[in-house]
Amino acid sequence: MAAPHPTDLPAAALDESFARARAAQGLWANYTLSQRVRLLRRLWSVLERGREELAGVVHEETGKLRSEFELMELGPSRLALKYFTRNAHRLLQDRPAPRPWTLLNKRAYVRWSPRGVVGVVSPWNMPFLLPFSDVMPALLAGNAVILKPSERAPRTALWFARRSAAAGLLPEGLFQVLPGGPETGAGVVERSDLVVFTGGAEAGRSVARAAGARMIPAVLELGGKHPMLVLRDAPLERAAKAAVWGAFANCGQVCVGVERVFVERAAHDAFCALLERETGALRPGLADGWDVDLGRLAGPDRLAVFERHLDDARAKGARVVGGEILDRERLLVSPALVFGAQPGMLVMEEESFAPILPVMAVERVEDALRLANEHPSGLAASVWTRDGRRGERLAALLECGVVGVNDLLTHNAVHSLPFGGWKASGLGVRHSEEGLRMFCRPQSVLVHEWPLGSPEPWWFPYGRLKTRLLELLSRLS
């Protein structure tokens, strides 16, 4: 057995935290939905007033640039809060259910009840956006939340918890952050009523097994290998700028980021020239300023993958442009374009999660579709063409949960859309109606209203005439 992480919490501490959470959730569930909406909006105002401090913490932990903090952490979080609080009453109010005309003396509806304590296990690459986008709707639905952040980026989550507690708006213990390693994460899964996990595939499968053994739901987002399909009639300038941003934003450490480009041969050379131009204009740097485009990698493990994938591509015949190690100790690299990429190269098979953009020429778009769908991941993809209708038809053939036509990565700003992966990229969705209601248990309610003094005709005693009459009524319903 592996040694426990030095920050893992003992079982007694986990038990005490969950006991506090359950007590607080009992109080919170009795707040009206309007009260919860109002308090969470006030909490957001408190958090946003600390944006300067938060930006500094995120940069220190992950190297994320200030521009990317505003555009990829704070902005989407604000949009998530607006979507869910504006739509909470519509989505969580009791929903009338239709019933046969023969049961007009009854009333049917669905009630949305909170699950209890939601466990959120979050990653390091988006240390504020991803936990906030899970914590906030879970609280809105009436749950308590215990967040286990990545051991690589606990300080952002702890800032979130401290700022929330200092605001004094929520019952004590309703939202807690428990830093630690894998054992703490497993302890959170073992005690939660629903678990939301974002991370690697192997860890995600362990979470799914543990949740299945307890018969609790698990929502999993396990990464992807975004295929970008560039057709011969694509708007190449826009597509090239999108590819460079989609591959290198956040230093390539984005789950829906572009990880493979398939270009029809007729557009290949022109597109590659545009990629070189756009990539060459990027400004790597370590300073948290507004004039830097590419920050550092988050850890030595990402640098090791960066080097291994590029070495493998070179050894198998690819031409690599860029990819230099600018400052090994401080994890700063230049972005890499891999031209002549082919199936079998690590850059085409494994999630790089680093600033690498492999490009492969294909004869026909059907070849690109086949290669895109053969990969076990199915999180995000995009199609680029001037024929929008054709683009949408091709998008429907891609086996992934999130797809753009002449667009990519914008889904995090449109919270009315479900966000989730197919195949090995996960289970369930976030955002959207489903992403709020998943934090609830639907309860079906049927109320008999009249007459109160009479039995139902299908109750005892049975009889041939009664049975045939009821059968006729069912046919006419």
Coordinates of C-alpha atoms in Angstrom, one line a residue:
M1 CA 0.0 0.0 0.0
A2 CA 1.3 3.5 -0.9
A3 CA 2.2 5.8 2.0
P4 CA -0.6 8.3 2.7
H5 CA -0.1 11.9 1.5
P6 CA 1.3 14.0 4.3
T7 CA -1.7 16.3 4.3
D8 CA -4.3 13.5 4.4
L9 CA -6.9 13.9 7.1
P10 CA -7.6 11.1 9.7
A11 CA -11.0 9.4 9.5
A12 CA -12.2 11.1 12.7
A13 CA -11.6 14.5 11.2
L14 CA -13.5 13.5 8.1
D15 CA -16.4 12.2 10.2
E16 CA -16.5 15.4 12.2
S17 CA -16.6 17.6 9.1
F18 CA -19.4 15.6 7.5
A19 CA -21.4 15.7 10.8
R20 CA -21.1 19.5 10.8
A21 CA -22.1 19.6 7.1
R22 CA -25.2 17.4 7.7
A23 CA -26.3 19.6 10.6
A24 CA -25.9 22.8 8.5
Q25 CA -27.7 21.2 5.5
G26 CA -30.7 20.5 7.7
L27 CA -30.9 24.2 8.4
W28 CA -30.1 25.4 4.8
A29 CA -32.8 23.1 3.3
N30 CA -35.4 25.0 5.2
Y31 CA -34.4 28.3 3.7
T32 CA -36.7 29.3 0.8
L33 CA -35.2 29.2 -2.7
S34 CA -35.5 33.0 -2.8
Q35 CA -33.4 33.3 0.3
R36 CA -30.7 31.0 -1.1
V37 CA -30.6 32.9 -4.3
R38 CA -30.2 36.2 -2.5
L39 CA -27.5 35.0 -0.1
L40 CA -25.5 33.4 -2.9
R41 CA -25.6 36.6 -4.9
R42 CA -24.3 38.5 -1.9
L43 CA -21.6 35.9 -1.4
W44 CA -20.5 36.4 -5.0
S45 CA -20.2 40.1 -4.4
V46 CA -17.9 39.4 -1.4
L47 CA -15.8 37.0 -3.4
E48 CA -15.5 39.4 -6.3
R49 CA -14.3 42.2 -4.1
G50 CA -11.3 40.0 -3.3
R51 CA -10.4 39.4 -7.0
E52 CA -6.9 41.0 -6.7
E53 CA -5.9 38.8 -3.8
L54 CA -7.5 35.8 -5.5
A55 CA -5.6 36.4 -8.8
G56 CA -2.4 36.5 -6.9
V57 CA -3.1 33.2 -5.2
V58 CA -4.0 31.5 -8.5
H59 CA -0.9 32.8 -10.2
E60 CA 1.4 31.6 -7.4
E61 CA -0.2 28.2 -7.4
T62 CA -0.5 27.5 -11.1
G63 CA 1.3 30.2 -13.0
K64 CA -2.0 31.3 -14.6
L65 CA -1.7 34.8 -16.2
R66 CA -3.8 37.7 -15.0
S67 CA -5.6 37.9 -18.4
E68 CA -6.5 34.2 -18.2
F69 CA -7.6 34.5 -14.6
E70 CA -10.1 37.2 -15.7
L71 CA -11.2 35.4 -18.9
M72 CA -11.1 31.7 -17.8
E73 CA -11.7 31.8 -14.1
L74 CA -13.6 34.9 -12.9
G75 CA -15.7 35.7 -15.9
P76 CA -17.2 32.2 -16.5
S77 CA -17.8 31.9 -12.7
R78 CA -19.8 35.1 -12.8
L79 CA -21.8 33.8 -15.8
A80 CA -22.5 30.6 -14.0
L81 CA -23.8 32.4 -11.0
K82 CA -26.0 34.6 -13.2
Y83 CA -27.5 31.6 -15.1
F84 CA -28.3 29.5 -12.1
T85 CA -29.7 32.2 -9.9
R86 CA -31.8 33.7 -12.7
N87 CA -33.2 30.3 -13.6
A88 CA -33.4 28.6 -10.2
H89 CA -37.1 29.1 -9.6
R90 CA -38.0 27.9 -13.1
L91 CA -35.8 24.8 -12.7
L92 CA -36.5 23.8 -9.1
Q93 CA -40.1 24.7 -8.6
D94 CA -42.6 21.8 -8.3
R95 CA -43.3 20.6 -11.9
P96 CA -46.8 19.5 -12.7
A97 CA -47.0 16.1 -14.4
P98 CA -49.6 15.1 -17.0
R99 CA -51.9 12.2 -16.1
P100 CA -54.6 10.2 -18.0
W101 CA -58.0 11.9 -18.2
T102 CA -59.5 9.0 -16.2
L103 CA -57.4 10.2 -13.2
L104 CA -58.6 13.8 -13.3
N105 CA -59.5 13.6 -9.7
K106 CA -55.8 13.3 -8.8
R107 CA -52.9 15.8 -9.0
A108 CA -49.4 14.8 -10.0
Y109 CA -46.2 16.7 -9.7
V110 CA -42.4 16.3 -9.3
R111 CA -40.6 17.8 -6.3
W112 CA -36.9 18.5 -6.3
S113 CA -35.3 17.6 -3.0
P114 CA -31.7 18.2 -2.1
R115 CA -29.4 15.2 -1.9
G116 CA -27.7 16.1 1.4
V117 CA -23.9 16.5 1.3
V118 CA -22.3 16.8 -2.1
G119 CA -18.6 15.9 -2.3
V120 CA -16.6 17.8 -5.0
V121 CA -13.1 16.7 -5.9
S122 CA -11.6 19.3 -8.1
P123 CA -8.4 19.6 -10.3
W124 CA -5.5 22.2 -10.3
N125 CA -5.8 23.6 -13.8
M126 CA -8.9 25.8 -13.1
P127 CA -8.6 26.0 -9.3
F128 CA -11.4 28.6 -8.9
L129 CA -13.8 28.2 -11.8
L130 CA -14.3 24.4 -11.6
P131 CA -15.0 24.2 -7.9
F132 CA -17.2 27.3 -7.9
S133 CA -19.2 26.0 -10.8
D134 CA -20.0 22.9 -8.8
V135 CA -20.3 24.3 -5.3
M136 CA -22.6 27.2 -6.2
P137 CA -25.4 25.2 -7.9
A138 CA -25.1 22.4 -5.3
L139 CA -25.7 25.0 -2.5
L140 CA -28.5 26.7 -4.5
A141 CA -30.3 23.3 -4.7
G142 CA -30.2 23.1 -0.8
N143 CA -27.2 20.9 -0.2
A144 CA -24.1 21.2 1.9
V145 CA -20.8 20.9 0.0
I146 CA -17.4 19.5 1.0
L147 CA -14.7 20.4 -1.5
K148 CA -11.5 18.4 -1.8
P149 CA -9.1 20.4 -4.0
S150 CA -6.1 19.1 -5.8
E151 CA -3.1 18.8 -3.5
R152 CA -1.3 20.9 -6.2
A153 CA -3.6 23.9 -5.7
P154 CA -5.2 23.9 -2.3
R155 CA -4.6 27.5 -1.5
T156 CA -7.2 28.8 -4.0
A157 CA -9.9 26.6 -2.5
L158 CA -8.9 27.6 1.0
W159 CA -9.2 31.3 0.0
F160 CA -12.7 30.5 -1.3
A161 CA -13.7 28.9 2.0
R162 CA -12.1 31.6 4.2
R163 CA -13.7 34.4 2.3
S164 CA -17.1 32.6 2.4
A165 CA -16.9 32.0 6.1
A166 CA -15.9 35.6 6.8
A167 CA -18.9 36.8 5.0
G168 CA -21.2 35.1 7.5
L169 CA -23.9 34.5 5.0
L170 CA -24.1 30.7 5.2
P171 CA -24.8 28.3 8.1
E172 CA -21.5 27.3 9.7
G173 CA -20.2 24.1 8.2
L174 CA -22.4 24.3 5.1
F175 CA -19.4 24.7 2.8
Q176 CA -16.1 23.3 3.8
V177 CA -12.7 22.7 2.1
L178 CA -10.7 19.6 3.1
P179 CA -7.2 19.7 1.6
G180 CA -5.3 16.5 1.3
G181 CA -4.2 13.7 -0.9
P182 CA -5.9 10.7 -2.5
E183 CA -6.9 9.2 0.9
T184 CA -8.8 12.4 1.8
G185 CA -10.4 12.3 -1.6
A186 CA -11.5 8.7 -1.1
G187 CA -12.8 9.6 2.3
V188 CA -15.0 12.4 0.8
V189 CA -16.3 10.0 -1.8
E190 CA -17.1 7.4 0.9
R191 CA -19.2 9.9 3.0
S192 CA -21.0 12.0 0.3
D193 CA -24.5 11.6 -1.1
L194 CA -23.3 12.6 -4.5
V195 CA -19.8 13.1 -5.8
V196 CA -18.6 15.4 -8.6
F197 CA -15.1 14.6 -9.8
T198 CA -12.8 16.2 -12.3
G199 CA -9.5 14.6 -13.0
G200 CA -7.7 11.7 -14.6
A201 CA -9.3 8.7 -16.1
E202 CA -7.8 6.1 -13.7
A203 CA -8.8 8.1 -10.6
G204 CA -12.2 8.7 -12.1
R205 CA -12.8 5.0 -12.6
S206 CA -11.9 4.5 -8.9
V207 CA -14.4 7.1 -7.9
A208 CA -17.1 5.5 -10.1
R209 CA -16.4 2.1 -8.5
A210 CA -16.6 3.5 -5.0
A211 CA -19.8 5.4 -5.8
G212 CA -21.4 2.4 -7.4
A213 CA -20.6 0.3 -4.4
R214 CA -22.5 2.8 -2.2
M215 CA -25.3 3.3 -4.8
I216 CA -24.7 7.0 -5.0
P217 CA -24.5 9.0 -8.2
A218 CA -21.1 10.2 -9.5
V219 CA -20.6 12.9 -12.1
L220 CA -17.2 12.5 -13.8
E221 CA -15.2 14.7 -16.2
L222 CA -12.1 12.9 -17.2
G223 CA -10.4 14.9 -19.8
G224 CA -10.3 14.8 -23.6
K225 CA -8.3 14.9 -26.8
H226 CA -10.1 17.6 -28.8
P227 CA -10.0 16.9 -32.5
M228 CA -10.2 20.1 -34.7
L229 CA -11.4 19.3 -38.2
V230 CA -10.3 22.0 -40.7
L231 CA -12.1 21.6 -44.1
R232 CA -10.7 22.8 -47.4
D233 CA -13.2 25.7 -47.4
A234 CA -12.6 26.7 -43.8
P235 CA -12.0 30.4 -42.9
L236 CA -8.3 29.7 -42.4
E237 CA -7.3 33.0 -40.7
R238 CA -10.0 32.5 -38.0
A239 CA -9.3 28.8 -37.8
A240 CA -5.6 29.3 -37.3
K241 CA -6.0 31.9 -34.6
A242 CA -8.6 29.6 -32.9
A243 CA -6.3 26.6 -33.0
V244 CA -3.4 28.5 -31.5
W245 CA -5.5 29.9 -28.7
G246 CA -7.4 26.6 -28.2
A247 CA -4.2 24.7 -27.9
F248 CA -2.0 27.1 -25.9
A249 CA -4.4 29.0 -23.6
N250 CA -3.5 28.3 -20.0
C251 CA -0.2 26.8 -21.3
G252 CA -2.2 24.0 -22.9
Q253 CA -3.6 22.8 -19.6
V254 CA -7.4 22.9 -20.5
C255 CA -9.5 19.8 -20.6
V256 CA -11.4 21.0 -23.8
G257 CA -8.3 22.5 -25.4
V258 CA -7.3 21.5 -28.9
E259 CA -5.1 18.4 -28.9
R260 CA -5.3 17.3 -32.5
V261 CA -5.8 19.1 -35.8
F262 CA -6.9 17.2 -39.0
V263 CA -6.7 19.4 -42.1
E264 CA -7.9 18.5 -45.6
R265 CA -4.8 18.4 -47.8
A266 CA -6.0 21.2 -50.1
A267 CA -5.9 23.7 -47.1
H268 CA -3.0 22.1 -45.3
D269 CA 0.0 24.1 -46.4
A270 CA -1.7 27.5 -46.1
F271 CA -3.1 26.6 -42.7
C272 CA 0.3 25.4 -41.4
A273 CA 1.9 28.7 -42.5
L274 CA -0.7 30.6 -40.6
L275 CA -0.2 28.5 -37.5
E276 CA 3.6 29.3 -37.6
R277 CA 2.9 33.0 -37.9
E278 CA 0.4 33.1 -35.1
T279 CA 2.5 30.9 -32.8
G280 CA 5.6 32.9 -33.5
A281 CA 3.8 36.0 -32.3
L282 CA 3.1 34.6 -28.8
R283 CA 4.9 36.1 -25.8
P284 CA 5.9 33.5 -23.2
G285 CA 6.8 34.8 -19.7
L286 CA 6.8 34.3 -16.0
A287 CA 5.6 37.8 -15.0
D288 CA 1.9 38.2 -14.1
G289 CA 1.5 41.1 -16.5
W290 CA -0.9 42.0 -19.2
D291 CA 1.7 41.7 -22.0
V292 CA 2.4 38.0 -21.6
D293 CA 0.5 35.3 -23.6
L294 CA 1.9 32.1 -22.3
G295 CA 2.7 31.3 -18.7
R296 CA 4.5 28.4 -17.1
L297 CA 3.5 24.8 -16.8
A298 CA 1.9 23.9 -13.5
G299 CA 4.4 21.2 -12.4
P300 CA 7.5 19.1 -13.3
D301 CA 5.3 16.3 -14.4
R302 CA 3.8 18.4 -17.2
L303 CA 7.3 19.3 -18.3
A304 CA 8.2 15.6 -18.4
V305 CA 5.1 14.9 -20.6
F306 CA 5.9 17.9 -22.9
E307 CA 9.4 16.6 -23.5
R308 CA 8.4 12.9 -23.9
H309 CA 5.7 13.7 -26.4
L310 CA 7.9 15.9 -28.5
D311 CA 10.8 13.5 -28.5
D312 CA 8.5 10.7 -29.6
A313 CA 7.1 12.8 -32.4
R314 CA 10.6 13.7 -33.7
A315 CA 11.7 10.1 -33.5
K316 CA 8.7 9.1 -35.6
G317 CA 9.3 11.6 -38.4
A318 CA 7.4 14.7 -37.4
R319 CA 8.8 18.2 -37.8
V320 CA 8.6 20.2 -34.5
V321 CA 8.6 24.0 -34.6
G322 CA 9.2 25.5 -31.2
G323 CA 9.1 23.4 -28.1
E324 CA 12.2 24.9 -26.5
I325 CA 12.8 24.7 -22.7
L326 CA 13.2 28.4 -21.8
D327 CA 13.6 28.0 -18.1
R328 CA 13.6 24.4 -16.8
E329 CA 13.7 25.3 -13.1
R330 CA 10.7 27.6 -13.5
L331 CA 8.9 25.4 -16.0
L332 CA 8.7 27.9 -18.8
V333 CA 8.6 26.5 -22.4
S334 CA 7.8 27.8 -25.9
P335 CA 4.7 26.4 -27.5
A336 CA 5.3 23.5 -30.0
L337 CA 3.8 22.8 -33.4
V338 CA 4.1 19.2 -34.6
F339 CA 3.7 19.0 -38.3
G340 CA 3.4 15.7 -40.1
A341 CA 1.7 14.1 -37.0
Q342 CA 0.5 10.6 -37.6
P343 CA -1.6 8.0 -35.7
G344 CA 0.6 6.1 -33.3
M345 CA 2.5 9.2 -32.1
L346 CA 2.0 10.0 -28.4
V347 CA 0.8 13.5 -29.3
M348 CA -2.1 11.9 -31.2
E349 CA -3.0 9.2 -28.7
E350 CA -2.3 10.5 -25.2
E351 CA -3.7 13.7 -23.6
S352 CA -0.7 16.1 -23.6
F353 CA -2.2 18.7 -21.4
A354 CA 0.7 20.9 -22.4
P355 CA 1.4 23.6 -25.1
I356 CA 1.6 21.1 -28.0
L357 CA -0.4 21.3 -31.3
P358 CA -0.1 18.3 -33.6
V359 CA -1.3 18.8 -37.2
M360 CA -2.1 15.9 -39.6
A361 CA -3.1 16.2 -43.3
V362 CA -6.1 14.1 -44.4
E363 CA -7.3 13.4 -47.9
R364 CA -11.0 13.6 -47.1
V365 CA -13.1 14.9 -44.2
E366 CA -14.4 11.3 -43.7
D367 CA -10.9 10.3 -42.8
A368 CA -10.8 13.0 -40.2
L369 CA -14.1 11.9 -38.7
R370 CA -12.9 8.3 -38.5
L371 CA -9.7 9.2 -36.8
A372 CA -11.4 11.6 -34.4
N373 CA -14.0 9.0 -33.3
E374 CA -11.5 6.2 -33.0
H375 CA -10.0 7.8 -29.9
P376 CA -11.5 6.6 -26.6
S377 CA -12.0 10.2 -25.4
G378 CA -15.1 12.1 -26.3
L379 CA -15.2 15.5 -24.5
A380 CA -14.9 18.3 -27.0
A381 CA -14.4 18.7 -30.8
S382 CA -14.8 21.4 -33.5
V383 CA -15.5 21.7 -37.2
W384 CA -14.3 24.6 -39.4
T385 CA -15.9 25.3 -42.7
R386 CA -17.6 28.2 -44.5
D387 CA -20.6 25.9 -45.1
G388 CA -22.4 26.2 -41.7
R389 CA -25.0 23.6 -42.5
R390 CA -22.4 21.1 -43.5
G391 CA -20.5 21.9 -40.4
E392 CA -23.5 21.1 -38.2
R393 CA -24.1 17.9 -40.1
L394 CA -20.5 16.8 -39.5
A395 CA -20.7 17.9 -35.8
A396 CA -23.6 15.5 -35.3
L397 CA -21.3 12.7 -36.4
L398 CA -18.6 13.4 -33.9
E399 CA -18.7 11.2 -30.8
C400 CA -18.3 13.9 -28.1
G401 CA -20.4 15.8 -25.6
V402 CA -19.3 19.3 -26.5
V403 CA -18.9 20.4 -30.2
G404 CA -18.4 23.8 -31.9
V405 CA -18.8 24.8 -35.5
N406 CA -16.3 27.5 -36.3
D407 CA -15.9 28.0 -32.6
L408 CA -14.3 26.4 -29.6
L409 CA -14.0 26.7 -25.8
T410 CA -16.9 29.1 -25.6
H411 CA -19.2 26.5 -23.9
N412 CA -18.0 27.7 -20.5
A413 CA -19.7 31.0 -21.1
V414 CA -23.0 29.5 -22.2
H415 CA -24.3 27.8 -19.1
S416 CA -27.6 26.9 -20.6
L417 CA -25.7 24.2 -22.5
P418 CA -24.9 20.8 -20.8
F419 CA -21.2 20.2 -20.4
G420 CA -20.0 16.7 -20.2
G421 CA -18.1 14.0 -22.0
W422 CA -19.0 10.8 -23.9
K423 CA -17.1 7.5 -23.8
A424 CA -14.0 7.5 -21.6
S425 CA -14.4 11.3 -21.0
G426 CA -16.9 10.8 -18.2
L427 CA -20.4 10.4 -16.9
G428 CA -23.1 13.0 -16.5
V429 CA -23.1 16.7 -17.2
R430 CA -22.6 20.1 -15.5
H431 CA -24.2 23.4 -16.4
S432 CA -27.7 23.6 -17.9
E433 CA -31.0 22.4 -16.4
E434 CA -29.6 18.9 -15.9
G435 CA -26.5 20.4 -14.2
L436 CA -28.7 22.0 -11.5
R437 CA -31.2 19.3 -11.1
M438 CA -28.5 16.6 -10.7
F439 CA -27.9 18.0 -7.2
C440 CA -31.5 17.0 -6.4
R441 CA -33.5 13.8 -6.0
P442 CA -36.7 13.9 -7.9
Q443 CA -39.7 13.0 -5.8
S444 CA -42.9 12.0 -7.6
V445 CA -46.0 13.1 -5.7
L446 CA -49.5 11.9 -6.5
V447 CA -52.4 13.5 -4.5
H448 CA -55.9 12.0 -4.6
E449 CA -58.3 15.0 -4.2
W450 CA -61.9 13.6 -4.6
P451 CA -63.9 11.8 -3.6
L452 CA -62.4 11.0 -0.3
G453 CA -65.0 8.6 0.9
S454 CA -64.8 6.1 -1.9
P455 CA -62.4 3.3 -2.7
E456 CA -60.6 3.1 -6.1
P457 CA -62.4 0.7 -8.6
W458 CA -59.2 -1.3 -9.1
W459 CA -59.0 -2.2 -5.5
F460 CA -60.3 -5.5 -4.1
P461 CA -62.5 -7.3 -4.8
Y462 CA -61.6 -8.2 -8.4
G463 CA -64.1 -9.4 -11.0
R464 CA -64.4 -10.1 -14.7
L465 CA -66.7 -7.2 -15.5
K466 CA -64.7 -4.7 -13.4
T467 CA -61.5 -5.8 -15.1
R468 CA -62.8 -5.5 -18.6
L469 CA -64.3 -2.1 -17.8
L470 CA -61.0 -0.8 -16.5
E471 CA -59.2 -2.2 -19.5
L472 CA -61.6 -0.3 -21.8
L473 CA -60.9 2.9 -19.9
S474 CA -57.2 2.4 -20.2
R475 CA -57.5 2.1 -23.9
L476 CA -59.5 5.3 -24.1
S477 CA -57.1 7.3 -21.8

